[in-house]
Amino acid sequence: MSMPTSEPPTMVAGEVGAGATRLIIRRPDDWHVHLRDGPMLAAVVNYTARQFARAIVMPNLDPPVTTVAAARAYRARIVAALEPGVDFEPLMTCYLTDSIDPAEVAQGFTQGVFTACKLYPAHATTNSAL
């Protein structure tokens, strides 16, 4: 069996090619990020924002993001912490609990506030005592 000697074809995002073996993603998404809040949020958000176009932001704050209002407020804090000129879209999640109102979750999706919901087993991770 002989090995090919030429460079493999390159596939740039948006191109389609049967022989392509490489895909170049210009600005990927982060599908699981913990930005936290307060000083920690301010310290870390721009590292994520410089690398990723969008990120699904985990809701396990203290208190957790369980309402549309809380998600909007958290998103506003994230955007306010971004450096000027940084193009980044935080995708907000809702923290599912036994007592959450299903109408609140539906409202969040209908209004485009919640991208996803996250279920944490009690005491399994940071701020998951609910």
mmCIF file of N, CA and C in Angstrom, residues 65-123:
data_model
loop_
_atom_site.group_PDB
_atom_site.id
_atom_site.type_symbol
_atom_site.label_atom_id
_atom_site.label_comp_id
_atom_site.label_asym_id
_atom_site.label_seq_id
_atom_site.Cartn_x
_atom_site.Cartn_y
_atom_site.Cartn_z
ATOM 1 N N VAL A 65 -30.013 31.001 36.920
ATOM 2 C CA VAL A 65 -30.846 31.636 35.896
ATOM 3 C C VAL A 65 -32.050 30.729 35.653
ATOM 4 N N THR A 66 -33.186 31.092 36.245
ATOM 5 C CA THR A 66 -34.400 30.273 36.138
ATOM 6 C C THR A 66 -35.580 31.036 35.545
ATOM 7 N N THR A 67 -35.373 32.304 35.209
ATOM 8 C CA THR A 67 -36.458 33.109 34.652
ATOM 9 C C THR A 67 -35.961 33.872 33.428
ATOM 10 N N VAL A 68 -36.909 34.322 32.631
ATOM 11 C CA VAL A 68 -36.586 35.143 31.471
ATOM 12 C C VAL A 68 -35.895 36.422 31.932
ATOM 13 N N ALA A 69 -36.407 37.031 32.985
ATOM 14 C CA ALA A 69 -35.815 38.273 33.495
ATOM 15 C C ALA A 69 -34.372 38.054 33.943
ATOM 16 N N ALA A 70 -34.109 36.954 34.622
ATOM 17 C CA ALA A 70 -32.745 36.662 35.079
ATOM 18 C C ALA A 70 -31.810 36.432 33.897
ATOM 19 N N ALA A 71 -32.297 35.756 32.858
ATOM 20 C CA ALA A 71 -31.475 35.509 31.667
ATOM 21 C C ALA A 71 -31.169 36.813 30.940
ATOM 22 N N ARG A 72 -32.166 37.678 30.823
ATOM 23 C CA ARG A 72 -31.939 38.977 30.174
ATOM 24 C C ARG A 72 -30.915 39.801 30.958
ATOM 25 N N ALA A 73 -31.056 39.802 32.279
ATOM 26 C CA ALA A 73 -30.139 40.575 33.119
ATOM 27 C C ALA A 73 -28.713 40.024 33.029
ATOM 28 N N TYR A 74 -28.576 38.705 33.051
ATOM 29 C CA TYR A 74 -27.247 38.087 32.951
ATOM 30 C C TYR A 74 -26.628 38.377 31.588
ATOM 31 N N ARG A 75 -27.431 38.272 30.532
ATOM 32 C CA ARG A 75 -26.926 38.579 29.194
ATOM 33 C C ARG A 75 -26.440 40.027 29.129
ATOM 34 N N ALA A 76 -27.183 40.941 29.729
ATOM 35 C CA ALA A 76 -26.782 42.351 29.741
ATOM 36 C C ALA A 76 -25.445 42.533 30.465
ATOM 37 N N ARG A 77 -25.231 41.809 31.561
ATOM 38 C CA ARG A 77 -23.956 41.902 32.286
ATOM 39 C C ARG A 77 -22.807 41.342 31.440
ATOM 40 N N ILE A 78 -23.087 40.270 30.710
ATOM 41 C CA ILE A 78 -22.063 39.685 29.832
ATOM 42 C C ILE A 78 -21.674 40.688 28.751
ATOM 43 N N VAL A 79 -22.666 41.246 28.078
ATOM 44 C CA VAL A 79 -22.411 42.195 26.993
ATOM 45 C C VAL A 79 -21.692 43.437 27.529
ATOM 46 N N ALA A 80 -22.074 43.902 28.713
ATOM 47 C CA ALA A 80 -21.431 45.080 29.306
ATOM 48 C C ALA A 80 -19.960 44.823 29.637
ATOM 49 N N ALA A 81 -19.600 43.574 29.896
ATOM 50 C CA ALA A 81 -18.217 43.229 30.253
ATOM 51 C C ALA A 81 -17.318 43.033 29.033
ATOM 52 N N LEU A 82 -17.895 43.039 27.836
ATOM 53 C CA LEU A 82 -17.096 42.840 26.621
ATOM 54 C C LEU A 82 -16.262 44.073 26.302
ATOM 55 N N GLU A 83 -15.067 43.839 25.790
ATOM 56 C CA GLU A 83 -14.224 44.937 25.326
ATOM 57 C C GLU A 83 -14.894 45.608 24.130
ATOM 58 N N PRO A 84 -14.664 46.909 23.939
ATOM 59 C CA PRO A 84 -15.251 47.595 22.781
ATOM 60 C C PRO A 84 -14.835 46.926 21.472
ATOM 61 N N GLY A 85 -15.795 46.788 20.576
ATOM 62 C CA GLY A 85 -15.523 46.237 19.260
ATOM 63 C C GLY A 85 -15.534 44.726 19.163
ATOM 64 N N VAL A 86 -15.719 44.032 20.275
ATOM 65 C CA VAL A 86 -15.753 42.568 20.254
ATOM 66 C C VAL A 86 -17.134 42.122 19.797
ATOM 67 N N ASP A 87 -17.172 41.248 18.802
ATOM 68 C CA ASP A 87 -18.426 40.722 18.266
ATOM 69 C C ASP A 87 -18.649 39.331 18.851
ATOM 70 N N PHE A 88 -19.564 39.231 19.802
ATOM 71 C CA PHE A 88 -19.795 37.979 20.521
ATOM 72 C C PHE A 88 -21.263 37.893 20.895
ATOM 73 N N GLU A 89 -21.860 36.720 20.695
ATOM 74 C CA GLU A 89 -23.270 36.516 21.029
ATOM 75 C C GLU A 89 -23.405 35.459 22.120
ATOM 76 N N PRO A 90 -23.757 35.890 23.345
ATOM 77 C CA PRO A 90 -24.016 34.905 24.394
ATOM 78 C C PRO A 90 -25.386 34.264 24.178
ATOM 79 N N LEU A 91 -25.428 32.953 24.159
ATOM 80 C CA LEU A 91 -26.674 32.202 24.004
ATOM 81 C C LEU A 91 -27.076 31.711 25.392
ATOM 82 N N MET A 92 -28.196 32.192 25.870
ATOM 83 C CA MET A 92 -28.569 31.982 27.265
ATOM 84 C C MET A 92 -29.315 30.661 27.472
ATOM 85 N N THR A 93 -29.089 30.092 28.651
ATOM 86 C CA THR A 93 -29.748 28.847 29.035
ATOM 87 C C THR A 93 -30.541 29.046 30.313
ATOM 88 N N CYS A 94 -31.510 28.190 30.496
ATOM 89 C CA CYS A 94 -32.365 28.191 31.682
ATOM 90 C C CYS A 94 -31.985 26.996 32.558
ATOM 91 N N TYR A 95 -31.850 27.226 33.835
ATOM 92 C CA TYR A 95 -31.535 26.181 34.806
ATOM 93 C C TYR A 95 -32.847 25.488 35.180
ATOM 94 N N LEU A 96 -32.982 24.223 34.825
ATOM 95 C CA LEU A 96 -34.205 23.477 35.138
ATOM 96 C C LEU A 96 -34.206 23.036 36.595
ATOM 97 N N THR A 97 -35.329 23.248 37.251
ATOM 98 C CA THR A 97 -35.517 22.782 38.628
ATOM 99 C C THR A 97 -36.863 22.072 38.710
ATOM 100 N N ASP A 98 -37.092 21.382 39.812
ATOM 101 C CA ASP A 98 -38.388 20.722 40.014
ATOM 102 C C ASP A 98 -39.526 21.724 40.112
ATOM 103 N N SER A 99 -39.210 22.949 40.539
ATOM 104 C CA SER A 99 -40.267 23.926 40.774
ATOM 105 C C SER A 99 -40.400 24.970 39.662
ATOM 106 N N ILE A 100 -39.639 24.838 38.591
ATOM 107 C CA ILE A 100 -39.723 25.851 37.533
ATOM 108 C C ILE A 100 -41.085 25.788 36.844
ATOM 109 N N ASP A 101 -41.595 26.948 36.506
ATOM 110 C CA ASP A 101 -42.878 27.047 35.811
ATOM 111 C C ASP A 101 -42.649 26.748 34.322
ATOM 112 N N PRO A 102 -43.279 25.710 33.777
ATOM 113 C CA PRO A 102 -43.101 25.399 32.348
ATOM 114 C C PRO A 102 -43.449 26.574 31.436
ATOM 115 N N ALA A 103 -44.389 27.408 31.867
ATOM 116 C CA ALA A 103 -44.756 28.577 31.067
ATOM 117 C C ALA A 103 -43.585 29.560 30.963
ATOM 118 N N GLU A 104 -42.780 29.637 32.010
ATOM 119 C CA GLU A 104 -41.595 30.510 31.991
ATOM 120 C C GLU A 104 -40.581 30.010 30.955
ATOM 121 N N VAL A 105 -40.390 28.708 30.915
ATOM 122 C CA VAL A 105 -39.474 28.115 29.936
ATOM 123 C C VAL A 105 -39.999 28.362 28.521
ATOM 124 N N ALA A 106 -41.277 28.115 28.304
ATOM 125 C CA ALA A 106 -41.882 28.333 26.986
ATOM 126 C C ALA A 106 -41.772 29.798 26.571
ATOM 127 N N GLN A 107 -42.033 30.702 27.497
ATOM 128 C CA GLN A 107 -41.927 32.135 27.216
ATOM 129 C C GLN A 107 -40.494 32.490 26.809
ATOM 130 N N GLY A 108 -39.530 31.940 27.509
ATOM 131 C CA GLY A 108 -38.127 32.213 27.185
ATOM 132 C C GLY A 108 -37.753 31.770 25.788
ATOM 133 N N PHE A 109 -38.250 30.611 25.369
ATOM 134 C CA PHE A 109 -37.982 30.137 24.009
ATOM 135 C C PHE A 109 -38.730 30.975 22.983
ATOM 136 N N THR A 110 -40.007 31.265 23.244
ATOM 137 C CA THR A 110 -40.825 32.049 22.320
ATOM 138 C C THR A 110 -40.225 33.432 22.091
ATOM 139 N N GLN A 111 -39.705 34.035 23.155
ATOM 140 C CA GLN A 111 -39.137 35.383 23.055
ATOM 141 C C GLN A 111 -37.686 35.380 22.574
ATOM 142 N N GLY A 112 -37.124 34.212 22.336
ATOM 143 C CA GLY A 112 -35.750 34.137 21.861
ATOM 144 C C GLY A 112 -34.705 34.404 22.927
ATOM 145 N N VAL A 113 -35.091 34.285 24.189
ATOM 146 C CA VAL A 113 -34.162 34.520 25.295
ATOM 147 C C VAL A 113 -33.379 33.253 25.615
ATOM 148 N N PHE A 114 -34.070 32.126 25.731
ATOM 149 C CA PHE A 114 -33.416 30.851 26.043
ATOM 150 C C PHE A 114 -33.068 30.110 24.752
ATOM 151 N N THR A 115 -31.825 29.686 24.656
ATOM 152 C CA THR A 115 -31.388 28.828 23.558
ATOM 153 C C THR A 115 -31.534 27.372 23.956
ATOM 154 N N ALA A 116 -31.374 27.098 25.251
ATOM 155 C CA ALA A 116 -31.420 25.724 25.759
ATOM 156 C C ALA A 116 -31.769 25.745 27.237
ATOM 157 N N CYS A 117 -32.049 24.569 27.766
ATOM 158 C CA CYS A 117 -32.240 24.380 29.202
ATOM 159 C C CYS A 117 -31.176 23.410 29.685
ATOM 160 N N LYS A 118 -30.805 23.544 30.940
ATOM 161 C CA LYS A 118 -29.767 22.685 31.509
ATOM 162 C C LYS A 118 -30.293 22.073 32.799
ATOM 163 N N LEU A 119 -30.167 20.757 32.898
ATOM 164 C CA LEU A 119 -30.568 20.039 34.109
ATOM 165 C C LEU A 119 -29.311 19.591 34.838
ATOM 166 N N TYR A 120 -29.182 20.010 36.087
ATOM 167 C CA TYR A 120 -28.053 19.603 36.921
ATOM 168 C C TYR A 120 -28.566 18.696 38.024
ATOM 169 N N PRO A 121 -28.009 17.510 38.184
ATOM 170 C CA PRO A 121 -28.358 16.706 39.363
ATOM 171 C C PRO A 121 -27.941 17.480 40.619
ATOM 172 N N ALA A 122 -28.760 17.437 41.649
ATOM 173 C CA ALA A 122 -28.473 18.184 42.880
ATOM 174 C C ALA A 122 -27.091 17.838 43.418
ATOM 175 N N HIS A 123 -26.340 18.879 43.726
ATOM 176 C CA HIS A 123 -25.003 18.785 44.334
ATOM 177 C C HIS A 123 -23.958 18.150 43.412
#
